[in-house]
Structures are given as C-alpha cells and as structure tokens.
N, CA, C and O atoms as a DFTB+ gen file, in Angstrom:
672 C
 N C O
     1  1      92.783     126.675      64.875
     2  2      91.957     125.601      65.390
     3  2      92.848     124.565      66.077
     4  3      93.856     124.139      65.514
     5  1      92.481     124.168      67.275
     6  2      93.271     123.211      68.049
     7  2      92.902     121.781      67.700
     8  3      91.764     121.472      67.347
     9  1      93.892     120.929      67.809
    10  2      93.638     119.506      67.607
    11  2      92.913     118.955      68.832
    12  3      93.219     119.359      69.954
    13  1      91.950     118.031      68.643
    14  2      91.201     117.490      69.782
    15  2      92.089     116.787      70.802
    16  3      91.737     116.733      71.981
    17  1      93.214     116.254      70.386
    18  2      94.114     115.543      71.293
    19  2      94.772     116.443      72.320
    20  3      95.171     115.970      73.385
    21  1      94.893     117.722      72.029
    22  2      95.524     118.651      72.955
    23  2      94.756     118.721      74.270
    24  3      95.364     118.828      75.335
    25  1      93.431     118.661      74.208
    26  2      92.631     118.714      75.432
    27  2      92.810     117.455      76.277
    28  3      92.587     117.485      77.487
    29  1      93.201     116.375      75.662
    30  2      93.397     115.130      76.389
    31  2      94.771     115.042      77.035
    32  3      94.988     114.187      77.894
    33  1      95.686     115.886      76.650
    34  2      97.055     115.823      77.159
    35  2      97.115     115.895      78.691
    36  3      97.787     115.061      79.298
    37  1      96.444     116.851      79.338
    38  2      96.508     116.873      80.814
    39  2      95.965     115.597      81.452
    40  3      96.503     115.134      82.458
    41  1      94.916     115.031      80.886
    42  2      94.345     113.799      81.425
    43  2      95.340     112.653      81.283
    44  3      95.520     111.867      82.213
    45  1      95.981     112.556      80.132
    46  2      96.980     111.507      79.923
    47  2      98.151     111.661      80.872
    48  3      98.643     110.670      81.412
    49  1      98.606     112.886      81.086
    50  2      99.718     113.118      82.012
    51  2      99.352     112.706      83.428
    52  3     100.164     112.090      84.117
    53  1      98.160     113.031      83.869
    54  2      97.713     112.626      85.206
    55  2      97.641     111.107      85.312
    56  3      98.039     110.534      86.327
    57  1      97.144     110.463      84.285
    58  2      97.057     109.000      84.294
    59  2      98.439     108.373      84.377
    60  3      98.646     107.410      85.115
    61  1      99.380     108.917      83.624
    62  2     100.739     108.385      83.656
    63  2     101.384     108.585      85.015
    64  3     102.112     107.712      85.486
    65  1     101.128     109.722      85.654
    66  2     101.659     109.961      86.993
    67  2     101.104     108.930      87.972
    68  3     101.833     108.442      88.836
    69  1      99.840     108.600      87.847
    70  2      99.236     107.593      88.720
    71  2      99.877     106.239      88.535
    72  3     100.112     105.522      89.507
    73  1     100.164     105.880      87.293
    74  2     100.820     104.604      87.009
    75  2     102.223     104.601      87.581
    76  3     102.658     103.601      88.151
    77  1     102.937     105.710      87.436
    78  2     104.291     105.794      87.982
    79  2     104.262     105.664      89.494
    80  3     105.113     104.984      90.068
    81  1     103.294     106.307      90.156
    82  2     103.178     106.205      91.604
    83  2     102.872     104.791      92.046
    84  3     103.375     104.340      93.075
    85  1     102.054     104.087      91.282
    86  2     101.709     102.713      91.617
    87  2     102.929     101.810      91.569
    88  3     103.003     100.832      92.312
    89  1     103.872     102.120      90.720
    90  2     105.067     101.301      90.589
    91  2     105.945     101.374      91.824
    92  3     106.806     100.517      92.021
    93  1     105.741     102.389      92.662
    94  2     106.545     102.525      93.875
    95  2     106.244     101.436      94.898
    96  3     107.079     101.155      95.758
    97  1     105.066     100.817      94.821
    98  2     104.667      99.817      95.797
    99  2     105.152      98.439      95.381
   100  3     104.983      98.024      94.235
   101  1     105.760      97.735      96.333
   102  2     106.272      96.391      96.053
   103  2     105.464      95.315      96.773
   104  3     105.625      94.131      96.477
   105  1     104.605      95.697      97.706
   106  2     103.748      94.749      98.411
   107  2     104.356      94.241      99.704
   108  3     105.576      94.146      99.838
   109  1     103.499      93.918     100.646
   110  2     103.935      93.461     101.970
   111  2     104.736      92.167     101.898
   112  3     105.616      91.942     102.729
   113  1     104.451      91.322     100.931
   114  2     105.215      90.072     100.799
   115  2     106.689      90.344     100.531
   116  3     107.544      89.536     100.893
   117  1     106.991      91.468      99.903
   118  2     108.389      91.827      99.663
   119  2     109.103      92.168     100.968
   120  3     110.316      91.990     101.075
   121  1     108.376      92.645     101.936
   122  2     108.956      93.008     103.235
   123  2     109.205      91.746     104.080
   124  3     110.128      91.697     104.893
   125  1     108.371      90.747     103.868
   126  2     108.370      89.528     104.681
   127  2     109.731      88.822     104.698
   128  3     110.135      88.308     105.741
   129  1     110.434      88.788     103.585
   130  2     111.693      88.053     103.512
   131  2     112.745      88.545     104.492
   132  3     113.444      87.742     105.110
   133  1     112.860      89.848     104.635
   134  2     113.870      90.429     105.523
   135  2     113.319      90.779     106.899
   136  3     114.079      90.903     107.859
   137  1     112.017      90.938     106.998
   138  2     111.383      91.364     108.249
   139  2     110.275      90.390     108.643
   140  3     109.116      90.792     108.747
   141  1     110.613      89.102     108.866
   142  2     109.559      88.113     109.141
   143  2     108.774      88.396     110.415
   144  3     107.561      88.187     110.451
   145  1     109.447      88.869     111.460
   146  2     108.738      89.156     112.707
   147  2     107.776      90.329     112.515
   148  3     106.639      90.292     112.986
   149  1     108.232      91.352     111.831
   150  2     107.386      92.522     111.575
   151  2     106.185      92.125     110.723
   152  3     105.065      92.571     110.969
   153  1     106.425      91.292     109.729
   154  2     105.338      90.841     108.853
   155  2     104.293      90.063     109.653
   156  3     103.093      90.289     109.496
   157  1     104.747      89.147     110.510
   158  2     103.806      88.355     111.309
   159  2     103.027      89.235     112.271
   160  3     101.828      89.032     112.464
   161  1     103.696      90.212     112.879
   162  2     102.998      91.138     113.783
   163  2     101.949      91.926     113.008
   164  3     100.834      92.128     113.489
   165  1     102.309      92.368     111.810
   166  2     101.348      93.091     110.976
   167  2     100.170      92.196     110.604
   168  3      99.021      92.633     110.661
   169  1     100.443      90.953     110.227
   170  2      99.368      90.026     109.838
   171  2      98.367      89.812     110.973
   172  3      97.187      89.565     110.726
   173  1      98.840      89.906     112.216
   174  2      97.965      89.723     113.374
   175  2      97.258      91.016     113.780
   176  3      96.410      91.010     114.672
   177  1      97.605      92.118     113.128
   178  2      97.081      93.425     113.521
   179  2      95.750      93.755     112.853
   180  3      95.354      93.124     111.873
   181  1      95.076      94.748     113.399
   182  2      93.834      95.243     112.808
   183  2      94.116      95.929     111.474
   184  3      93.247      95.962     110.603
   185  1      95.311      96.474     111.305
   186  2      95.649      97.122     110.036
   187  2      95.572      96.138     108.875
   188  3      95.082      96.483     107.800
   189  1      96.049      94.922     109.085
   190  2      96.046      93.918     108.010
   191  2      94.622      93.521     107.618
   192  3      94.385      93.057     106.503
   193  1      93.687      93.705     108.534
   194  2      92.289      93.326     108.293
   195  2      91.375      94.545     108.208
   196  3      90.164      94.425     108.397
   197  1      91.937      95.702     107.928
   198  2      91.166      96.943     107.953
   199  2      89.985      96.917     106.992
   200  3      88.900      97.380     107.344
   201  1      90.169      96.394     105.805
   202  2      89.076      96.359     104.827
   203  2      88.003      95.366     105.254
   204  3      86.811      95.641     105.112
   205  1      88.410      94.229     105.767
   206  2      87.420      93.214     106.133
   207  2      86.579      93.639     107.342
   208  3      85.556      93.019     107.632
   209  1      87.001      94.688     108.043
   210  2      86.201      95.174     109.167
   211  2      85.030      96.041     108.702
   212  3      84.166      96.413     109.495
   213  1      85.015      96.356     107.413
   214  2      83.950      97.190     106.845
   215  2      82.807      96.323     106.321
   216  3      83.011      95.174     105.929
   217  1      81.622      96.885     106.322
   218  2      80.484      96.199     105.712
   219  2      80.682      96.207     104.190
   220  3      81.550      96.908     103.670
   221  1      79.870      95.425     103.496
   222  2      79.967      95.379     102.028
   223  2      79.736      96.763     101.424
   224  3      80.423      97.155     100.481
   225  1      78.789      97.485     101.960
   226  2      78.496      98.829     101.472
   227  2      79.658      99.780     101.751
   228  3      80.025     100.586     100.896
   229  1      80.235      99.684     102.947
   230  2      81.368     100.552     103.299
   231  2      82.595     100.258     102.431
   232  3      83.397     101.155     102.175
   233  1      82.746      99.013     101.979
   234  2      83.882      98.656     101.140
   235  2      83.812      99.312      99.765
   236  3      84.783      99.282      99.009
   237  1      82.679      99.896      99.447
   238  2      82.516     100.604      98.175
   239  2      82.539     102.118      98.379
   240  3      82.453     102.877      97.414
   241  1      82.654     102.548      99.610
   242  2      82.597     103.976      99.954
   243  2      84.009     104.545     100.053
   244  3      84.793     104.133     100.908
   245  1      84.322     105.480      99.189
   246  2      85.647     106.098      99.175
   247  2      86.025     106.753     100.487
   248  3      87.203     106.806     100.841
   249  1      85.028     107.257     101.217
   250  2      85.315     107.879     102.514
   251  2      85.852     106.849     103.493
   252  3      86.722     107.167     104.303
   253  1      85.354     105.631     103.434
   254  2      85.833     104.563     104.317
   255  2      87.178     104.023     103.831
   256  3      88.102     103.812     104.616
   257  1      87.263     103.807     102.521
   258  2      88.483     103.237     101.950
   259  2      89.687     104.158     102.075
   260  3      90.827     103.694     102.056
   261  1      89.445     105.462     102.202
   262  2      90.570     106.383     102.313
   263  2      91.429     106.072     103.533
   264  3      92.612     106.414     103.552
   265  1      90.865     105.437     104.539
   266  2      91.653     105.017     105.704
   267  2      91.822     103.500     105.789
   268  3      92.883     103.015     106.181
   269  1      90.797     102.765     105.429
   270  2      90.851     101.303     105.569
   271  2      91.640     100.626     104.448
   272  3      92.061      99.479     104.596
   273  1      91.841     101.314     103.347
   274  2      92.633     100.784     102.232
   275  2      93.132     101.946     101.369
   276  3      92.783     102.044     100.193
   277  1      93.947     102.821     101.955
   278  2      94.314     104.062     101.265
   279  2      95.129     103.876      99.991
   280  3      95.119     104.754      99.128
   281  1      95.819     102.778      99.855
   282  2      96.682     102.580      98.691
   283  2      96.165     101.493      97.770
   284  3      96.932     100.936      96.985
   285  1      94.887     101.180      97.848
   286  2      94.325     100.062      97.100
   287  2      94.540     100.208      95.595
   288  3      94.761      99.210      94.908
   289  1      94.479     101.413      95.079
   290  2      94.668     101.626      93.645
   291  2      96.124     101.358      93.260
   292  3      96.395     100.836      92.178
   293  1      97.047     101.710      94.133
   294  2      98.469     101.630      93.817
   295  2      99.100     100.274      94.137
   296  3     100.216      99.994      93.698
   297  1      98.408      99.448      94.883
   298  2      98.982      98.149      95.233
   299  2      97.911      97.073      95.158
   300  3      96.717      97.366      95.113
   301  1      98.347      95.851      95.144
   302  2      97.403      94.749      95.010
   303  2      96.757      94.387      96.330
   304  3      95.732      93.705      96.342
   305  1      97.319      94.818      97.431
   306  2      96.815      94.459      98.751
   307  2      95.810      95.488      99.236
   308  3      96.114      96.679      99.297
   309  1      94.635      95.039      99.576
   310  2      93.608      95.935     100.107
   311  2      93.677      95.888     101.625
   312  3      93.168      94.953     102.242
   313  1      94.291      96.873     102.220
   314  2      94.403      96.981     103.671
   315  2      95.297      98.163     103.983
   316  3      95.653      98.947     103.103
   317  1      95.651      98.275     105.239
   318  2      96.670      99.227     105.660
   319  2      97.931      98.388     105.788
   320  3      98.092      97.634     106.747
   321  1      98.819      98.526     104.820
   322  2      99.985      97.648     104.755
   323  2     101.255      98.376     105.170
   324  3     101.219      99.544     105.555
   325  1     102.357      97.682     105.087
   326  2     103.674      98.242     105.419
   327  2     103.887      99.577     104.703
   328  3     104.306     100.566     105.305
   329  1     103.588      99.579     103.409
   330  2     103.872     100.755     102.591
   331  2     102.886     101.897     102.819
   332  3     103.178     103.039     102.466
   333  1     101.732     101.611     103.399
   334  2     100.804     102.680     103.749
   335  2     101.478     103.600     104.763
   336  3     101.339     104.821     104.693
   337  1     102.188     103.020     105.679
   338  2     102.844     103.791     106.746
   339  2     104.287     104.152     106.420
   340  3     104.755     105.226     106.798
   341  1     104.994     103.274     105.726
   342  2     106.426     103.471     105.493
   343  2     106.761     103.986     104.097
   344  3     107.935     104.182     103.783
   345  1     105.756     104.209     103.257
   346  2     105.994     104.704     101.906
   347  2     106.285     103.571     100.939
   348  3     106.727     102.495     101.341
   349  1     106.035     103.820      99.662
   350  2     106.285     102.829      98.619
   351  2     107.736     102.366      98.647
   352  3     108.650     103.188      98.691
   353  1     107.949     101.062      98.622
   354  2     109.270     100.481      98.864
   355  2     110.153     100.236      97.665
   356  3     111.224      99.647      97.814
   357  1     109.756     100.658      96.496
   358  2     110.543     100.346      95.303
   359  2     112.021     100.715      95.456
   360  3     112.898      99.943      95.066
   361  1     112.290     101.868      96.011
   362  2     113.678     102.333      96.061
   363  2     114.389     102.001      97.359
   364  3     115.618     101.934      97.372
   365  1     113.673     101.791      98.446
   366  2     114.359     101.476      99.699
   367  2     114.352      99.987     100.037
   368  3     115.054      99.574     100.960
   369  1     113.587      99.174      99.323
   370  2     113.473      97.761      99.688
   371  2     114.703      96.898      99.370
   372  3     114.878      95.871     100.026
   373  1     115.557      97.248      98.413
   374  2     116.732      96.391      98.207
   375  2     117.575      96.292      99.478
   376  3     117.729      97.273     100.206
   377  1     118.114      95.116      99.737
   378  2     118.848      94.859     100.977
   379  2     120.007      95.834     101.186
   380  3     120.234      96.298     102.303
   381  1     120.733      96.141     100.126
   382  2     121.879      97.043     100.289
   383  2     121.440      98.444     100.704
   384  3     122.204      99.163     101.348
   385  1     120.223      98.841     100.345
   386  2     119.702     100.152     100.764
   387  2     119.246     100.075     102.217
   388  3     119.544     100.973     103.005
   389  1     118.532      99.021     102.578
   390  2     118.011      98.892     103.936
   391  2     119.124      98.769     104.973
   392  3     118.911      99.084     106.144
   393  1     120.300      98.317     104.562
   394  2     121.433      98.236     105.492
   395  2     121.964      99.606     105.869
   396  3     122.716      99.740     106.834
   397  1     121.583     100.615     105.120
   398  2     122.017     101.989     105.375
   399  2     120.779     102.834     105.680
   400  3     120.144     103.348     104.759
   401  1     120.429     102.985     106.959
   402  2     119.193     103.696     107.318
   403  2     119.099     105.101     106.725
   404  3     118.015     105.536     106.337
   405  1     120.205     105.800     106.654
   406  2     120.173     107.155     106.090
   407  2     119.815     107.104     104.604
   408  3     118.990     107.888     104.136
   409  1     120.432     106.188     103.868
   410  2     120.128     106.043     102.448
   411  2     118.670     105.630     102.256
   412  3     117.983     106.158     101.382
   413  1     118.201     104.691     103.069
   414  2     116.812     104.230     102.943
   415  2     115.833     105.397     103.113
   416  3     114.855     105.510     102.374
   417  1     116.103     106.243     104.073
   418  2     115.225     107.402     104.277
   419  2     115.348     108.402     103.132
   420  3     114.363     109.022     102.732
   421  1     116.554     108.552     102.612
   422  2     116.751     109.479     101.490
   423  2     115.971     109.058     100.251
   424  3     115.533     109.910      99.478
   425  1     115.793     107.758     100.055
   426  2     115.110     107.287      98.850
   427  2     113.655     106.897      99.100
   428  3     113.024     106.290      98.234
   429  1     113.109     107.240     100.280
   430  2     111.680     107.079     100.452
   431  2     111.154     106.389     101.688
   432  3     109.950     106.446     101.937
   433  1     112.004     105.728     102.489
   434  2     111.500     105.080     103.693
   435  2     111.000     106.149     104.659
   436  3     111.701     107.117     104.954
   437  1     109.787     105.956     105.139
   438  2     109.163     106.920     106.043
   439  2     109.125     106.329     107.447
   440  3     108.753     105.169     107.630
   441  1     109.510     107.130     108.432
   442  2     109.302     106.779     109.831
   443  2     107.963     107.403     110.218
   444  3     107.878     108.622     110.365
   445  1     106.920     106.596     110.386
   446  2     105.597     107.158     110.648
   447  2     105.595     108.046     111.888
   448  3     106.285     107.781     112.872
   449  1     104.804     109.095     111.808
   450  2     104.700     110.047     112.904
   451  2     103.280     110.039     113.463
   452  3     102.363     109.475     112.865
   453  1     103.122     110.666     114.599
   454  2     101.782     110.789     115.177
   455  2     100.859     111.529     114.220
   456  3      99.690     111.171     114.071
   457  1     101.385     112.559     113.574
   458  2     100.577     113.324     112.619
   459  2     100.075     112.421     111.494
   460  3      98.915     112.509     111.093
   461  1     100.942     111.563     110.992
   462  2     100.553     110.650     109.915
   463  2      99.461     109.693     110.391
   464  3      98.496     109.450     109.666
   465  1      99.600     109.151     111.591
   466  2      98.579     108.238     112.126
   467  2      97.252     108.953     112.311
   468  3      96.190     108.394     112.038
   469  1      97.322     110.191     112.775
   470  2      96.101     110.949     113.038
   471  2      95.375     111.365     111.757
   472  3      94.254     111.868     111.824
   473  1      95.990     111.165     110.610
   474  2      95.257     111.460     109.377
   475  2      94.048     110.524     109.237
   476  3      93.084     110.870     108.555
   477  1      94.086     109.364     109.863
   478  2      92.927     108.465     109.902
   479  2      92.362     108.336     111.308
   480  3      91.146     108.310     111.492
   481  1      93.229     108.258     112.286
   482  2      92.805     108.094     113.674
   483  2      92.502     109.457     114.275
   484  3      93.264     109.972     115.093
   485  1      91.384     110.034     113.861
   486  2      91.025     111.364     114.338
   487  2      89.573     111.392     114.809
   488  3      88.849     110.403     114.694
   489  1      89.170     112.524     115.331
   490  2      87.835     112.653     115.911
   491  2      86.723     112.498     114.884
   492  3      85.587     112.205     115.256
   493  1      87.018     112.688     113.600
   494  2      85.960     112.584     112.590
   495  2      85.675     111.140     112.170
   496  3      84.731     110.886     111.421
   497  1      86.481     110.204     112.646
   498  2      86.238     108.795     112.332
   499  2      84.946     108.355     113.010
   500  3      84.784     108.564     114.212
   501  1      84.022     107.749     112.264
   502  2      82.689     107.463     112.810
   503  2      82.652     106.506     113.987
   504  3      81.797     106.661     114.858
   505  1      83.535     105.530     114.053
   506  2      83.424     104.546     115.134
   507  2      84.715     104.397     115.928
   508  3      84.909     103.391     116.612
   509  1      85.570     105.358     115.847
   510  2      86.870     105.251     116.491
   511  2      86.834     105.817     117.907
   512  3      86.312     106.906     118.145
   513  1      87.393     105.064     118.827
   514  2      87.529     105.544     120.203
   515  2      88.650     106.585     120.246
   516  3      89.413     106.713     119.289
   517  1      88.753     107.326     121.348
   518  2      89.840     108.310     121.451
   519  2      91.196     107.658     121.179
   520  3      91.448     106.527     121.595
   521  1      92.050     108.377     120.487
   522  2      93.325     107.838     120.013
   523  2      94.465     108.308     120.910
   524  3      94.714     109.507     121.038
   525  1      95.149     107.359     121.522
   526  2      96.333     107.638     122.334
   527  2      97.530     107.097     121.556
   528  3      97.729     105.884     121.481
   529  1      98.312     107.979     120.990
   530  2      99.403     107.589     120.094
   531  2     100.382     106.624     120.762
   532  3     100.726     105.597     120.176
   533  1     100.831     106.933     121.967
   534  2     101.834     106.078     122.640
   535  2     101.286     104.682     122.919
   536  3     101.986     103.689     122.722
   537  1     100.054     104.604     123.372
   538  2      99.440     103.297     123.621
   539  2      99.212     102.543     122.309
   540  3      99.387     101.326     122.248
   541  1      98.824     103.264     121.275
   542  2      98.576     102.634     119.979
   543  2      99.861     102.065     119.381
   544  3      99.838     101.027     118.721
   545  1     100.978     102.748     119.614
   546  2     102.259     102.222     119.134
   547  2     102.549     100.856     119.749
   548  3     103.054      99.960     119.072
   549  1     102.234     100.701     121.016
   550  2     102.442      99.411     121.683
   551  2     101.599      98.322     121.017
   552  3     102.038      97.181     120.880
   553  1     100.396      98.686     120.611
   554  2      99.487      97.712     120.005
   555  2      99.950      97.256     118.623
   556  3      99.592      96.165     118.180
   557  1     100.744      98.084     117.939
   558  2     101.213      97.699     116.600
   559  2     102.719      97.445     116.568
   560  3     103.335      97.473     115.503
   561  1     103.306      97.198     117.733
   562  2     104.752      96.966     117.806
   563  2     105.136      95.802     116.899
   564  3     104.785      94.650     117.155
   565  1     105.855      96.125     115.849
   566  2     106.316      95.101     114.917
   567  2     107.832      95.210     114.722
   568  3     108.385      94.700     113.748
   569  1     108.483      95.877     115.659
   570  2     109.917      96.102     115.518
   571  2     110.723      95.527     116.673
   572  3     111.902      95.228     116.486
   573  1     110.149      95.359     117.853
   574  2     110.916      94.910     119.020
   575  2     111.512      93.516     118.837
   576  3     112.688      93.304     119.132
   577  1     110.714      92.565     118.355
   578  2     111.205      91.198     118.186
   579  2     112.342      91.150     117.170
   580  3     113.334      90.447     117.366
   581  1     112.191      91.895     116.098
   582  2     113.237      91.904     115.077
   583  2     114.516      92.554     115.597
   584  3     115.613      92.057     115.342
   585  1     114.383      93.646     116.314
   586  2     115.561      94.316     116.876
   587  2     116.270      93.413     117.867
   588  3     117.500      93.387     117.906
   589  1     115.513      92.665     118.676
   590  2     116.112      91.737     119.636
   591  2     116.875      90.632     118.895
   592  3     117.977      90.255     119.295
   593  1     116.282      90.119     117.817
   594  2     116.962      89.078     117.032
   595  2     118.261      89.607     116.441
   596  3     119.289      88.932     116.493
   597  1     118.220      90.809     115.881
   598  2     119.425      91.406     115.300
   599  2     120.499      91.651     116.352
   600  3     121.680      91.406     116.107
   601  1     120.089      92.136     117.528
   602  2     121.052      92.396     118.600
   603  2     121.705      91.093     119.048
   604  3     122.913      91.053     119.278
   605  1     120.919      90.034     119.171
   606  2     121.471      88.735     119.570
   607  2     122.449      88.220     118.521
   608  3     123.494      87.662     118.856
   609  1     122.104      88.411     117.247
   610  2     122.987      87.967     116.170
   611  2     124.296      88.763     116.184
   612  3     125.371      88.194     115.995
   613  1     124.206      90.061     116.405
   614  2     125.391      90.914     116.452
   615  2     126.259      90.551     117.641
   616  3     127.483      90.488     117.527
   617  1     125.621      90.309     118.796
   618  2     126.365      89.934     119.995
   619  2     127.065      88.594     119.799
   620  3     128.222      88.433     120.187
   621  1     126.372      87.640     119.202
   622  2     126.967      86.319     118.950
   623  2     128.154      86.446     118.001
   624  3     129.169      85.771     118.175
   625  1     128.027      87.307     117.005
   626  2     129.121      87.486     116.050
   627  2     130.331      88.144     116.708
   628  3     131.470      87.841     116.353
   629  1     130.093      89.040     117.662
   630  2     131.213      89.739     118.297
   631  2     131.913      88.874     119.341
   632  3     133.076      89.127     119.654
   633  1     131.237      87.855     119.893
   634  2     131.863      86.986     120.890
   635  2     132.494      85.748     120.265
   636  3     133.235      85.028     120.936
   637  1     132.216      85.494     119.006
   638  2     132.805      84.352     118.319
   639  2     134.215      84.726     117.886
   640  3     134.404      85.726     117.193
   641  1     135.213      83.931     118.288
   642  2     136.587      84.267     117.887
   643  2     136.749      84.133     116.368
   644  3     136.120      83.284     115.737
   645  1     137.594      84.976     115.805
   646  2     137.816      84.876     114.363
   647  2     138.462      83.538     114.021
   648  3     139.177      82.968     114.846
   649  1     138.217      83.029     112.810
   650  2     138.806      81.748     112.418
   651  2     140.341      81.850     112.376
   652  3     140.908      82.879     112.006
   653  1     140.976      80.761     112.762
   654  2     142.446      80.731     112.747
   655  2     142.939      80.768     111.315
   656  3     142.344      80.164     110.423
   657  1     144.013      81.470     111.110
   658  2     144.587      81.530     109.767
   659  2     145.677      80.493     109.646
   660  3     146.367      80.190     110.620
   661  1     145.830      79.966     108.496
   662  2     146.857      78.935     108.258
   663  2     148.240      79.582     108.245
   664  3     148.433      80.641     107.649
   665  1     149.210      78.927     108.917
   666  2     150.573      79.446     108.939
   667  2     151.359      78.794     107.838
   668  3     151.157      77.623     107.516
   669  1     152.258      79.562     107.262
   670  2     153.100      79.022     106.172
   671  2     154.411      78.542     106.702
   672  3     155.245      78.058     105.938
C-alpha cells in the first residue's frame, strides 16, 4: 500500500521548479541603474504598457496574457519587460558579469531574435497588423543612446592624458 504523500510528490516538484524559475527575475528596476537610457526607452514603449492596452476581461484571459504579460507569475511587473525578451537576470545582472558579454550570455542573457518576437507578433494575434521585424526593431530601439554614451565616454577616456607621476 502506497503512502498518500507519494502521489503529491510530482506536484510538489513542479511547484518548486516554478518557484526556482521565478527567482531568476530581478525586475526592470534592476536594469535601470546601469541602463538608464534603455529603461526610459522601454518605459515609453508599447511593451511597458502591454497589459494596460487590454480590456478588463482580456486582462483575465490567459490567451491574451501569454503575450501581454508572459512572465507575470514569475515577476512582479505585469507587462513585457526587459527580462521577457532578455531572459531572467539573476545571473547576468551583476555589473562584473555584464562587463563580459560572453559571460553574460553564458549565464542567461538572451539576444532576442525575430523568431522570439514572432512568438507573439504573428498572424494569429487578433488585432495585430502585419509584423515587419526590421521596422519593429527601430520602434523599440533602446540601445543606440546607451551605446553612443558609452562610446563618448571611452573616447574621452582615451584622449585624456594619464596623470603625471611624482618624481623622486
């Protein structure tokens, strides 16, 4: 005769996996400190307001939420956030990891692809116009301003003469 708890074991394991997955998300505010331009661009985007574009009834419909707030269970932010596209940031968000793009990708940073975008932006979306990936990238550009700032900072650092050393 089996113990009744044995039947609950698979359910408990699935629940624990869900909790572990939720821990991977650090929230868009965590990105803001190092990526202020990207954060502001995202805040102005339709992705940041994806849930609020739904009716009250649609906000309760899993079919709608699967695209308008796909990570709502795993994170506190209801929308399409940084981590929806770039993956949960727990392991790549520390500054020392982000300084090494290869390491960041190895531990979970995702470079979104057209295929990933089309998982929501597809012909089955009820009110979506035809999706042009290249044009859509321009509409969500949240990297150009930051890259320009970094390039200017690097250029300024390379043209600044090193400090004079004291002679003995």
